[in-house]
Coordinates of C-alpha atoms and ligand atoms in Angstrom, one line a residue:
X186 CA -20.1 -11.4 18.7
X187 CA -16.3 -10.3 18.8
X188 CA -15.7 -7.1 19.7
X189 CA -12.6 -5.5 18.0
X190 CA -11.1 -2.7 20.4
X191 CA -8.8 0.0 20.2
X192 CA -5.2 -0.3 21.8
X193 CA -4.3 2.9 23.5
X194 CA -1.5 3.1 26.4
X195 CA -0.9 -0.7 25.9
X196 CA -4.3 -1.8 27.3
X197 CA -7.5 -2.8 24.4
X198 CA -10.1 -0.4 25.1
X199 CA -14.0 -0.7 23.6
X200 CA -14.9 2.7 21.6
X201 CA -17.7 5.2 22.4
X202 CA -19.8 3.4 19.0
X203 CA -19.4 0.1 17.2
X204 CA -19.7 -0.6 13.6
X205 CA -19.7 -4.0 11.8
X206 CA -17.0 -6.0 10.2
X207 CA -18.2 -7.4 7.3
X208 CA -16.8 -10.7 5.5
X209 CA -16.2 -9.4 1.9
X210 CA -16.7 -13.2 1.0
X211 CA -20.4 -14.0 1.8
X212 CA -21.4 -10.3 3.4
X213 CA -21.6 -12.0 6.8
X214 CA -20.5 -9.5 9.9
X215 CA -17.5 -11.4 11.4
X216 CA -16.6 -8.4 14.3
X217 CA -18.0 -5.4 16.3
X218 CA -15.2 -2.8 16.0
X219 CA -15.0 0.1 18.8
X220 CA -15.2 3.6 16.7
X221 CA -12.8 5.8 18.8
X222 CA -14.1 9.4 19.1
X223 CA -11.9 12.4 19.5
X224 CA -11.2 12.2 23.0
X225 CA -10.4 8.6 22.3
X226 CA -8.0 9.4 19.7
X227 CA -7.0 12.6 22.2
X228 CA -6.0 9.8 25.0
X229 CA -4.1 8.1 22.0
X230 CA -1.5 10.8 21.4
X231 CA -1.3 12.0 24.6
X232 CA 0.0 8.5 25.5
X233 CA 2.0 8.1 22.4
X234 CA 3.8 11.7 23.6
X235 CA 4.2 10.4 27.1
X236 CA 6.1 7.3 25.9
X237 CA 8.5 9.0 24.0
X238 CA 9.8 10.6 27.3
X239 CA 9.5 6.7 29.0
X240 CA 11.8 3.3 28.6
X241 CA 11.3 3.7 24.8
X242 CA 12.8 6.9 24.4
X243 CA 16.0 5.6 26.6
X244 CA 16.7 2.3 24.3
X245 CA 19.8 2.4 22.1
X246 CA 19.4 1.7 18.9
X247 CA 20.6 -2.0 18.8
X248 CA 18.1 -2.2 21.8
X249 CA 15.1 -0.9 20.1
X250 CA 16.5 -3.3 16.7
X251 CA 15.9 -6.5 18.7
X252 CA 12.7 -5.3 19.9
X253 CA 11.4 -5.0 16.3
X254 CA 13.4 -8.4 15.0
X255 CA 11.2 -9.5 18.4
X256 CA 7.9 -8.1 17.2
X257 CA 8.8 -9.9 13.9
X258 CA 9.3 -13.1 16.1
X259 CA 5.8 -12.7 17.5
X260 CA 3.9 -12.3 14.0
X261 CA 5.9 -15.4 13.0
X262 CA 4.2 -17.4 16.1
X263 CA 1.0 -16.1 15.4
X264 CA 1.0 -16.5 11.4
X265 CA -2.3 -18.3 11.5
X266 CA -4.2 -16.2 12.8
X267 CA -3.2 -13.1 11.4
X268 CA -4.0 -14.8 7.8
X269 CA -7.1 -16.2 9.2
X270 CA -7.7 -12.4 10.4
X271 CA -6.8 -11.0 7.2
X272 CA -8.3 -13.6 5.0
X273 CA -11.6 -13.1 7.0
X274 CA -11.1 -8.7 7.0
X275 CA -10.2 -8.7 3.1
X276 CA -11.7 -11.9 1.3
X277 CA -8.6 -12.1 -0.4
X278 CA -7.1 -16.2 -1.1
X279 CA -5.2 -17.8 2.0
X280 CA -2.9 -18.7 -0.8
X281 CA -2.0 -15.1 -1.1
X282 CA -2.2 -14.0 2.6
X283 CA 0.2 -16.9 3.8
X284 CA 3.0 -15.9 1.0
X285 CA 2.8 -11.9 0.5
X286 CA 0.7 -10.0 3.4
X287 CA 1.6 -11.8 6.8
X288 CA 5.4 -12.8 5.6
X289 CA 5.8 -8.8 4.1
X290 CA 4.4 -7.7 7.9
X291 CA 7.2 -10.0 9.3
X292 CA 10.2 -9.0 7.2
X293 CA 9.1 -4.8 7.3
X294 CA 10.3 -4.9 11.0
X295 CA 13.6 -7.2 10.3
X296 CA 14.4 -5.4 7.0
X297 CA 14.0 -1.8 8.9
X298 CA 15.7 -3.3 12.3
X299 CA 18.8 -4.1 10.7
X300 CA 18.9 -0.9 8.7
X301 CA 18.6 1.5 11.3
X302 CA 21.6 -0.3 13.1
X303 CA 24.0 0.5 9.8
X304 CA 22.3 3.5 8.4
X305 CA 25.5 6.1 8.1
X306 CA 24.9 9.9 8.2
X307 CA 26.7 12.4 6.5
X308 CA 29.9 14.4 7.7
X309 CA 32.1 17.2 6.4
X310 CA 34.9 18.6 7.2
X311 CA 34.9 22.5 6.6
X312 CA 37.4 24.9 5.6
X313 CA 37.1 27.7 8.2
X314 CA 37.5 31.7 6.9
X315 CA 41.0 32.2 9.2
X316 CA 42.2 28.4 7.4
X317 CA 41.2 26.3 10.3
X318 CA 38.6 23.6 10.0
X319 CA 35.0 23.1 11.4
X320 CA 33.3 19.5 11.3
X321 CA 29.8 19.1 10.6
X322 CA 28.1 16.0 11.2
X323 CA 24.4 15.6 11.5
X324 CA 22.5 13.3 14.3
X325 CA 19.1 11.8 13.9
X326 CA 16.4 12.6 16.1
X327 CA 12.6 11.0 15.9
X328 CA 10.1 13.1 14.9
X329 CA 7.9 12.0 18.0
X330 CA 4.1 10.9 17.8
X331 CA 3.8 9.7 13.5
X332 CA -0.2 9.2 12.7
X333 CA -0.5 6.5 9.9
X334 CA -3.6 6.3 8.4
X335 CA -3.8 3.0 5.8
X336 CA -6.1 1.4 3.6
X337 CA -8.0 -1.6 3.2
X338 CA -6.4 -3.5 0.2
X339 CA -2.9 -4.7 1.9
X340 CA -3.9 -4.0 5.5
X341 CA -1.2 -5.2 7.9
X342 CA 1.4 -5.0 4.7
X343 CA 1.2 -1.4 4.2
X344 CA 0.5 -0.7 7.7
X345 CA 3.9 -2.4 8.9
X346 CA 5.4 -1.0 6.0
X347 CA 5.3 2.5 8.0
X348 CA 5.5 1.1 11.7
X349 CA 8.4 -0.6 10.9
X350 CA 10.5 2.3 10.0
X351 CA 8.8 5.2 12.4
X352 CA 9.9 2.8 15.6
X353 CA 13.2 2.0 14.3
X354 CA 13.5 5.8 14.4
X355 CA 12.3 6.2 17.9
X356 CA 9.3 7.0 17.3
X357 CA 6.0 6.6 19.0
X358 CA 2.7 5.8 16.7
X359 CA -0.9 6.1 16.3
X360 CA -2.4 4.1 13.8
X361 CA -6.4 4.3 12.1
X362 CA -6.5 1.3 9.8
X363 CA -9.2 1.3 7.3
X364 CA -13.2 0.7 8.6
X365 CA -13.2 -2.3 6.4
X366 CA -10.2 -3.9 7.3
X367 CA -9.6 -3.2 11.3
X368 CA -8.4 -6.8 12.5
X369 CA -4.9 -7.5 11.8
X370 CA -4.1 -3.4 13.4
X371 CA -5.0 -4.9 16.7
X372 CA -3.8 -8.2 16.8
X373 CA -0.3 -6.4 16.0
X374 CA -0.9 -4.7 19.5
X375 CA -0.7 -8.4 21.0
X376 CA 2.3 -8.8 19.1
X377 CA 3.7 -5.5 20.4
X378 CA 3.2 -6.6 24.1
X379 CA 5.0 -9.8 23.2
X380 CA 7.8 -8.4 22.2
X381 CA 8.2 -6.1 24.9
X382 CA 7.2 -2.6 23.3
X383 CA 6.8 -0.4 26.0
X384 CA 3.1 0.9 26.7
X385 CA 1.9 4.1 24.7
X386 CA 4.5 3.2 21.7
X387 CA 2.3 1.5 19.3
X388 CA -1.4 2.7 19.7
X389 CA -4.7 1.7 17.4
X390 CA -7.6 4.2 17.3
X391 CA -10.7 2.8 15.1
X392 CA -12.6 3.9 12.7
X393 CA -13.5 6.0 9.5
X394 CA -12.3 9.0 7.6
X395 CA -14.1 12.5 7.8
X396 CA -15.3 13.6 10.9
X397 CA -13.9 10.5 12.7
X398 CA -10.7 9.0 13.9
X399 CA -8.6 9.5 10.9
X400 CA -9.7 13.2 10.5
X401 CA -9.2 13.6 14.7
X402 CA -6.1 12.1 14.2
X403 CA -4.5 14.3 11.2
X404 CA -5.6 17.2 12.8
X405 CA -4.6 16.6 16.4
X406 CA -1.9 19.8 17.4
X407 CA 0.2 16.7 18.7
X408 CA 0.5 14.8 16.4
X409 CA 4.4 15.6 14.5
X410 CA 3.8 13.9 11.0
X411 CA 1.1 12.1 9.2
X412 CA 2.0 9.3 6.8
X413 CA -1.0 8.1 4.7
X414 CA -1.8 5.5 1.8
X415 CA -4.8 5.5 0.0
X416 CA -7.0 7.3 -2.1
X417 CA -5.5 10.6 -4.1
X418 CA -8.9 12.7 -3.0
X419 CA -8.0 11.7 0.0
X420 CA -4.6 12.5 0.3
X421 CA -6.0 16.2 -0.8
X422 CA -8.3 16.2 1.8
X423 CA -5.4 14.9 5.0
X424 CA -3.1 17.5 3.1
X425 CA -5.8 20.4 3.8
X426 CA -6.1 19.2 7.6
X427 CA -2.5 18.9 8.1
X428 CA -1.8 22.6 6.7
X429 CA -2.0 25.0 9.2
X430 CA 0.4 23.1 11.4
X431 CA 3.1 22.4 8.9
X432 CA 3.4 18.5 9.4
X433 CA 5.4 16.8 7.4
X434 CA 3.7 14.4 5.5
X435 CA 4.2 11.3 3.2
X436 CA 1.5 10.1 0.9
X437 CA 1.3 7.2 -1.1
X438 CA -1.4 7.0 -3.2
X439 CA -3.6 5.9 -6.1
X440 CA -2.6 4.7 -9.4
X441 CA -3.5 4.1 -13.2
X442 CA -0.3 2.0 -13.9
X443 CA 0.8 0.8 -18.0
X444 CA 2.2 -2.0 -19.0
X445 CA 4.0 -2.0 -21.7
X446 CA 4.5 -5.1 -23.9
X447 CA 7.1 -5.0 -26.7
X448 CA 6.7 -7.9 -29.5
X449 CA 10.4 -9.4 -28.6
X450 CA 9.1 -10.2 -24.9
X451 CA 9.2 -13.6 -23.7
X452 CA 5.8 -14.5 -24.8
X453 CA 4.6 -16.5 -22.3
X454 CA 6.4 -14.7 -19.7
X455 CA 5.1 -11.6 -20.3
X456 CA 1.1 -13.2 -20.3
X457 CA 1.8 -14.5 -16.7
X458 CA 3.4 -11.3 -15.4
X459 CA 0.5 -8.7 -16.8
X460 CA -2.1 -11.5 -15.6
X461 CA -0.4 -11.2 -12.2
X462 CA -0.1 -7.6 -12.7
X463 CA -4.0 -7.4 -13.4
X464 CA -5.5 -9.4 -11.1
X465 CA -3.6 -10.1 -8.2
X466 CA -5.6 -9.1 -5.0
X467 CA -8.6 -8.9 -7.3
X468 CA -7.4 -5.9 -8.8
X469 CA -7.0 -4.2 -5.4
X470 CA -3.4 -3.1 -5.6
X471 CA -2.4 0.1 -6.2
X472 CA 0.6 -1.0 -8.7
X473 CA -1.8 -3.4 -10.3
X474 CA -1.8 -2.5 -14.1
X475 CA -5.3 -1.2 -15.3
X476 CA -3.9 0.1 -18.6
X477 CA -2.0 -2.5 -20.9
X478 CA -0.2 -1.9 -24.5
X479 CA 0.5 -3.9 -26.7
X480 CA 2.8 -3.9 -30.2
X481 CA 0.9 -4.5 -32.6
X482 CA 2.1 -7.4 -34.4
X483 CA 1.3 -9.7 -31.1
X484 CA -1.7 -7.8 -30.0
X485 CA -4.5 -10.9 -31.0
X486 CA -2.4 -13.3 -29.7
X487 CA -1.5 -11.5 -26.6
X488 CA -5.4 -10.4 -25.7
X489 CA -6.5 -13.9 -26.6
X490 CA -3.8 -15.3 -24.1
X491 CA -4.7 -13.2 -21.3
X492 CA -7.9 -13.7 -22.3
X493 CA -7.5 -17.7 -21.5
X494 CA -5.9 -16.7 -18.1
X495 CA -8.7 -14.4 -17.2
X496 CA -11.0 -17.0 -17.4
X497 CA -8.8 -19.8 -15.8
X498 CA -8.8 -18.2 -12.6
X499 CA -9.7 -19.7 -10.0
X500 CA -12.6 -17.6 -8.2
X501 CA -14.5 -18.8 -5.3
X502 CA -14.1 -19.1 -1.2
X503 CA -10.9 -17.4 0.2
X504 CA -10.2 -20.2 2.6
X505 CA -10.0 -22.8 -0.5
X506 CA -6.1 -23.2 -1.1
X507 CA -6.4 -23.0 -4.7
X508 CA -8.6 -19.9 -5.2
X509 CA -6.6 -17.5 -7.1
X510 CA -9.6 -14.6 -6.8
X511 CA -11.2 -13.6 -4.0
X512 CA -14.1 -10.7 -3.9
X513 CA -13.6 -7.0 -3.8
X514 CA -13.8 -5.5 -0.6
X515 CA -17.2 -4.1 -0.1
X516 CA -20.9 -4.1 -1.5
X517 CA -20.2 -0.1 -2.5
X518 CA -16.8 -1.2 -3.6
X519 CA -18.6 -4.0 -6.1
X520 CA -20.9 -1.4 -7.3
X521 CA -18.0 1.4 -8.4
X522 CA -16.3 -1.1 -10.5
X523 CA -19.4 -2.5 -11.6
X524 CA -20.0 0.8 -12.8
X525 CA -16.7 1.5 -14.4
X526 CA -18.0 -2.2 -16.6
X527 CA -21.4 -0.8 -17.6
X528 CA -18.9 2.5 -18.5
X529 CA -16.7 1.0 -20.6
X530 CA -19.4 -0.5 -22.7
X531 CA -21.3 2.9 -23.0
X532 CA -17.9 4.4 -24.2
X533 CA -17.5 2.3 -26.9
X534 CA -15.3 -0.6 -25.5
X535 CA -15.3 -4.5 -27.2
X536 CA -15.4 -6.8 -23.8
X537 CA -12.8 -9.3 -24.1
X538 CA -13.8 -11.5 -21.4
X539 CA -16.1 -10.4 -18.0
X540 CA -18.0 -7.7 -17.3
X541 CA -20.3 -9.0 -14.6
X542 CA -21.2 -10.8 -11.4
X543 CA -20.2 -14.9 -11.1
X544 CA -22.5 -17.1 -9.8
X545 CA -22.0 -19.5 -7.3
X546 CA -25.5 -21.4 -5.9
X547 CA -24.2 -21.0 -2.4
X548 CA -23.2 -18.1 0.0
X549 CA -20.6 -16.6 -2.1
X550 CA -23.5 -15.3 -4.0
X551 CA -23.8 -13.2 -1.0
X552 CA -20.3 -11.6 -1.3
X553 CA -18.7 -8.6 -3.3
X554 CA -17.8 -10.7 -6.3
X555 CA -16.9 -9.4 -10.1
X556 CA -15.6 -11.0 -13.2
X557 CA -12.0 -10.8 -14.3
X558 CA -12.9 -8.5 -17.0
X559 CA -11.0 -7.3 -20.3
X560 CA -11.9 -4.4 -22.9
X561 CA -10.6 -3.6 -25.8
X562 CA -11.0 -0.7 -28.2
X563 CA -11.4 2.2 -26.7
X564 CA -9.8 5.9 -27.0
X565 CA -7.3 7.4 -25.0
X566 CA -9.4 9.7 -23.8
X567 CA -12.0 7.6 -22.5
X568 CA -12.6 7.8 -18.8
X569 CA -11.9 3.9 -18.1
X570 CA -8.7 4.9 -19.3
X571 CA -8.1 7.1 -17.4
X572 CA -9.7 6.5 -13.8
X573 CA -8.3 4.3 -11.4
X574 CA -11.1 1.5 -11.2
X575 CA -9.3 -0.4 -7.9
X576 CA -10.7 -4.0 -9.7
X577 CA -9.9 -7.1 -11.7
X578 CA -10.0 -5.1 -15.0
X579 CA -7.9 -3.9 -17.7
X580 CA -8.4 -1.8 -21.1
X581 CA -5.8 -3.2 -23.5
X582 CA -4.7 -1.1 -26.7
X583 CA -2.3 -1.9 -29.5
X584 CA 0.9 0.7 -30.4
X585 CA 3.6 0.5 -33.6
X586 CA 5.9 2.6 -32.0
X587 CA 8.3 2.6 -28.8
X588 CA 7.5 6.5 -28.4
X589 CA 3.9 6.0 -28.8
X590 CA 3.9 3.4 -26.1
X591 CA 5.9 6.1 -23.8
X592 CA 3.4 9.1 -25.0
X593 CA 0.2 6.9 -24.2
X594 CA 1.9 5.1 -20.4
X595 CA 2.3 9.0 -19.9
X596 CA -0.5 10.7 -20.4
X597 CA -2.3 10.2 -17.4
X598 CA -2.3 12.5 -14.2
X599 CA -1.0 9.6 -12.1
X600 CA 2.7 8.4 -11.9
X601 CA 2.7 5.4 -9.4
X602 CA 4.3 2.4 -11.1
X603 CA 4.6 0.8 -15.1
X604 CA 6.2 -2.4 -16.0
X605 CA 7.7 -3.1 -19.3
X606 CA 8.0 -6.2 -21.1
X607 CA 11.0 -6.8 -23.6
X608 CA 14.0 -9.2 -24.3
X609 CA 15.9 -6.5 -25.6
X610 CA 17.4 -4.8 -22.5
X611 CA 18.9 -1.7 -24.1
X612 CA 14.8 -0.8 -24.9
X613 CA 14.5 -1.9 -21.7
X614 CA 16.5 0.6 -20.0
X615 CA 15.7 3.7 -22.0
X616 CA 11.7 3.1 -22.4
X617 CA 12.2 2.8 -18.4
X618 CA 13.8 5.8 -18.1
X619 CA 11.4 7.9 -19.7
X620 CA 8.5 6.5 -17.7
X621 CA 6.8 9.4 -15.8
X622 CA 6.7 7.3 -12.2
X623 CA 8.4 6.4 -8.5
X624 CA 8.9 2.3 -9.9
X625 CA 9.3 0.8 -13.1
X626 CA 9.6 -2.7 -13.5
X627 CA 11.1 -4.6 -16.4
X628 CA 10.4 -8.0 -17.6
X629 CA 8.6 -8.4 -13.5
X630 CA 5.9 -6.8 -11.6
X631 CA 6.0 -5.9 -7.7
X632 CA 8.8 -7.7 -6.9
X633 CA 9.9 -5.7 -4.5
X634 CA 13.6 -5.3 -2.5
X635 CA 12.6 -2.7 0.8
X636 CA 15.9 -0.9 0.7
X637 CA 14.6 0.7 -2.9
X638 CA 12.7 3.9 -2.7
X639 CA 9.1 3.4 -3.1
X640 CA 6.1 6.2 -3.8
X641 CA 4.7 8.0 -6.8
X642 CA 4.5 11.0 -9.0
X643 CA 1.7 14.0 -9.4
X644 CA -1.6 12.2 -8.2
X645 CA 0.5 9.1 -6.9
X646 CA 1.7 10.8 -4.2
X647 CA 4.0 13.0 -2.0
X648 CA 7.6 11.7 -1.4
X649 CA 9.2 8.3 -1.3
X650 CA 9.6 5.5 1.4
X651 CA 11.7 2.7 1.4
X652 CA 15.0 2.0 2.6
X653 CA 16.9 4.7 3.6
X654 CA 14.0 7.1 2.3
X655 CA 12.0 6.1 5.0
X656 CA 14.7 6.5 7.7
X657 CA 14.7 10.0 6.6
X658 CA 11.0 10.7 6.5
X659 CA 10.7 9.2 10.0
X660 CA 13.8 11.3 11.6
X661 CA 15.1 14.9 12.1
X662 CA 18.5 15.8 11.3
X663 CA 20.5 18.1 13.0
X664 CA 23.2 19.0 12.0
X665 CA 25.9 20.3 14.4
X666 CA 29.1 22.3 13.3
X667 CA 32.1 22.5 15.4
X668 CA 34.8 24.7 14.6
X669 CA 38.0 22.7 15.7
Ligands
NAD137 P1 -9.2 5.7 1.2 O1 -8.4 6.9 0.9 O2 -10.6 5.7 1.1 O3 -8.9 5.3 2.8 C1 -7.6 5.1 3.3 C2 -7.7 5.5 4.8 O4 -7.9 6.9 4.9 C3 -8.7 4.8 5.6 O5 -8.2 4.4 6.8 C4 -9.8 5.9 5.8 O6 -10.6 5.7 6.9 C5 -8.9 7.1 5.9 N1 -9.6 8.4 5.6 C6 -10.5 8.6 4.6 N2 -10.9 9.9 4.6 C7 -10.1 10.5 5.5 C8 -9.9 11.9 6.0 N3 -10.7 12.9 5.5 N4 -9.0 12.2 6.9 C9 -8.3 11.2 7.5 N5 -8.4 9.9 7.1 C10 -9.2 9.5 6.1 O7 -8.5 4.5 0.5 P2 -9.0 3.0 0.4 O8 -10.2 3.0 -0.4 O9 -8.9 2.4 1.7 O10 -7.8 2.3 -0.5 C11 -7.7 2.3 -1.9 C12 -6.9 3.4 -2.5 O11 -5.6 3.4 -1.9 C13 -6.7 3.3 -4.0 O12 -6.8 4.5 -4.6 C14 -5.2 2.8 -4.1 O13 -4.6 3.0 -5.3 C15 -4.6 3.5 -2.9 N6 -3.4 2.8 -2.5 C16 -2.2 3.3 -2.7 C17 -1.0 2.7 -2.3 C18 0.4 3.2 -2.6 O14 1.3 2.7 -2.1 N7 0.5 4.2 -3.5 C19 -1.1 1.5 -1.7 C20 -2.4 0.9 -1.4 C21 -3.5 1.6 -1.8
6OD138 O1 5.4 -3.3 -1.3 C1 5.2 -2.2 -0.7 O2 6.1 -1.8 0.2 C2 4.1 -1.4 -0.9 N1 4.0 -0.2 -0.2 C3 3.1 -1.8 -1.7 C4 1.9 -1.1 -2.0 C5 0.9 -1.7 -2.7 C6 -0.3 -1.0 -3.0 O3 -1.4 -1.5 -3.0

């Protein structure tokens, strides 16, 4: 069986336990994966501290730029297999893996290479009390040894989305990617050593939250900042750990996202954008759309057309290039939005299409599969409304008014993303506006430019990445002031 290891000081070591990785597609266990303990994670940090003082800490910036364009080079040679790692970790569609999650890995360390080589700081020139002048100008520094703790759902996607930007800052890493989902983190490392990172710059530590490597790792006195995506309960509990030592921090987390759907939308348009926004990933993305409104004098048509796409998805085997939906992640996963089905049906809901398990007659029947699922008819208030489920399932309700739509997409205590559907661009604009989130989309769903600031609002998260926001997460500024 393939043992999955843990990449510490730029050698793979085994961990102190193993636990299984487990195909989401047909429940098989694919990998042994090393569990680091906390001297493991301990020997982590220490060599992520001892490498900022080594050949990375001395590399210009341009230097430290090609390394990452480099690193990018190296997950372009090895495509396959990190799909084929990442199909295999997830059980979501090679269709989807080959043209979002390895190609997004890829382009976080160009996109944040090439920023850090323009990226402008701020000067001023300061009238001095006796009428002379001072300058101030401000230098970025690294923070030193970042912790980034990820999820399961877009593994190497959102974990490269924070490696990226911490090394193009100088800094060092340890990273604890999900339990479920540890493959592509250390086949990154092998990337890393192609591209000449330096030993102790990139590290992996495995294994699971609470009393294990990710709580060792938020805690460690070491450790300068912890940047996490996942769960909001969790992001409470990593903000808890982190308190007494006053790390900065940057969370992105969970969601209960709207969609908003005007009767002057391109029709058709707007049915293959909330489709995508429902079910892409199987549900299992955190700007997927769980909550969809509709004006009223399109609602039938629009339910029965998303209805028809719902069940014209093409569920089966990952590794089939025309699957469209693969499984959810895990057994427990399955049986948490199988729950939030039997739910919506004891508070009142009309099911749509869904609401169960597909059959198969083969080993799929073995895997974490659910039905695209869509309700109708139920109250605000009702707790599928207002829960982030994390599955292929949406409530949809009908509105009259623009300011009802905006009152109902608000009330929620989540603020991650909305999307709004219109051909009238002037609603466009100010129903966006009044959206209580970090990313509204209009007339398009996740398409994504990495220069924009990313993150959430209230239970959504802590801060913004992206861009230039990242930069600033992953650096100190000091500012110096010289009187002239
Ligand atoms: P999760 O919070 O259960 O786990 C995420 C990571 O945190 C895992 O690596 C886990 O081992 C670790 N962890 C768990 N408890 C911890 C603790 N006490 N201390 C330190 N580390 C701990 O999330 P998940 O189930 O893997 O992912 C799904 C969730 O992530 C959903 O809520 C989704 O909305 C959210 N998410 C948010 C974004 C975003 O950008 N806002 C992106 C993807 C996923
Ligand atoms: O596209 C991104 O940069 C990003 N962070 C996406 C997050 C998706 C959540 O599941």
């Amino acid at each position: 069986m393939k043992l999955i290891r843990n990449y510490i000081d730029g050698k793979f070591v085994p961990g102190t336990r193993e636990f299984a990785d487990v195909n989401p597609a047909d429940g098989s266990v694919i990998a042994q994966v090393g569990e680091a303990d906390r001297n493991l994670v301990d020997t982590a940090v220490h060599a992520a501290r001892t490498a900022l003082r080594g050949e990375w800490g001395r590399l210009t910036v341009r230097e430290r730029a090609v390394r990452l364009h480099k690193v990018a080079d190296a997950i372009e040679a090895k495509f396959d297999c990190f799909v084929a790692a990442e199909v295999a970790d997830t059980g979501k569609p090679i269709s989807l893996a080959s043209r979002l999650d390895v190609p997004r890995a890829a382009a976080n360390f160009r996109a944040f290479a090439d920023l850090i080589k323009t990226a402008g700081l701020e000067s001023f020139s300061t009238e001095t009390p006796d009428g002379k002048n001072a300058l101030n100008y401000a230098v970025r520094k690294p923070l030193g040894v970042v912790g980034i703790i990820t999820p399961w759902n877009l593994p190497l996607l959102l974990l490269t989305w924070k490696v990226a930007p911490a090394l193009a800052c100088g800094n060092t890493v340890v990273v604890k990617p999900s339990e479920e989902t540890p493959a592509t983190a250390t086949l990154l490392a092998e990337a890393m050593q192609e591209a000449g990172i330096p030993a102790g710059v990139y590290n992996v530590v495995h294994g699971f939250g609470a009393n294990s490597a990710g709580e060792f790792l938020a805690q460690h006195p070491d450790v300068n900042a912890v940047t996490f995506t996942g769960e909001s309960q969790t992001g409470a509990a990593i903000m808890k750990t982190v308190a007494s030592s006053v790390k900065p921090v940057s969370f992105e987390l969970g969601g209960k996202n709207a969609a908003i759907i005007f009767a002057d939308c391109d029709f058709d348009d707007a049915v293959h954008g909330v489709s995508e926004a429902v079910f892409l990933n199987t549900g299992q993305v955190c700007l997927c759309a769980e909550r969809v409104y509709v004006q009223r004098p399109i609602f039938d048509r629009f339910v029965e057309a998303l209805r028809r796409k719902a069940e014209n998805l093409r569920i089966g085997s990952p590794l089939e290039k025309l699957t469209e939906l693969g499984p959810l992640i895990s057994a427990q996963h399955r049986e948490k939005v199988l729950s939030y089905y039997r739910l919506a049906r004891e508070e009142g809901a009309q099911t749509v299409t869904g609401g169960g398990v597909p059959k198969f007659g083969n080993a799929l029947d073995n895997g974490f599969y659910v039905q695209p699922s869509i309700y109708t008819g139920l109250p605000e208030l009702a707790r599928c409304v207002k829960e982030e489920i994390f599955g292929p399932v949406c409530h949809v309700a009908p509105f009259d008014a623009e300011e009802e739509a905006v009152h109902m997409a608000n009330d929620t205590k989540y603020g991650l993303a909305a999307s709004i559907w219109t051909t009238n661009l002037k609603r466009g604009h100010r129903v966006a506006q009044q959206m209580n989130v970090g990313i509204t989309w209009v007339n398009c769903w996740f398409l994504r430019d990495l220069r924009t600031p990313f993150g959430g609002v209230g239970f959504s998260g802590i801060g913004r990445e992206g861009g230039m926001h990242s930069l600033n997460f992953y650096s100190e500024l000091n500012n110096i002031c010289i009187r002239l």
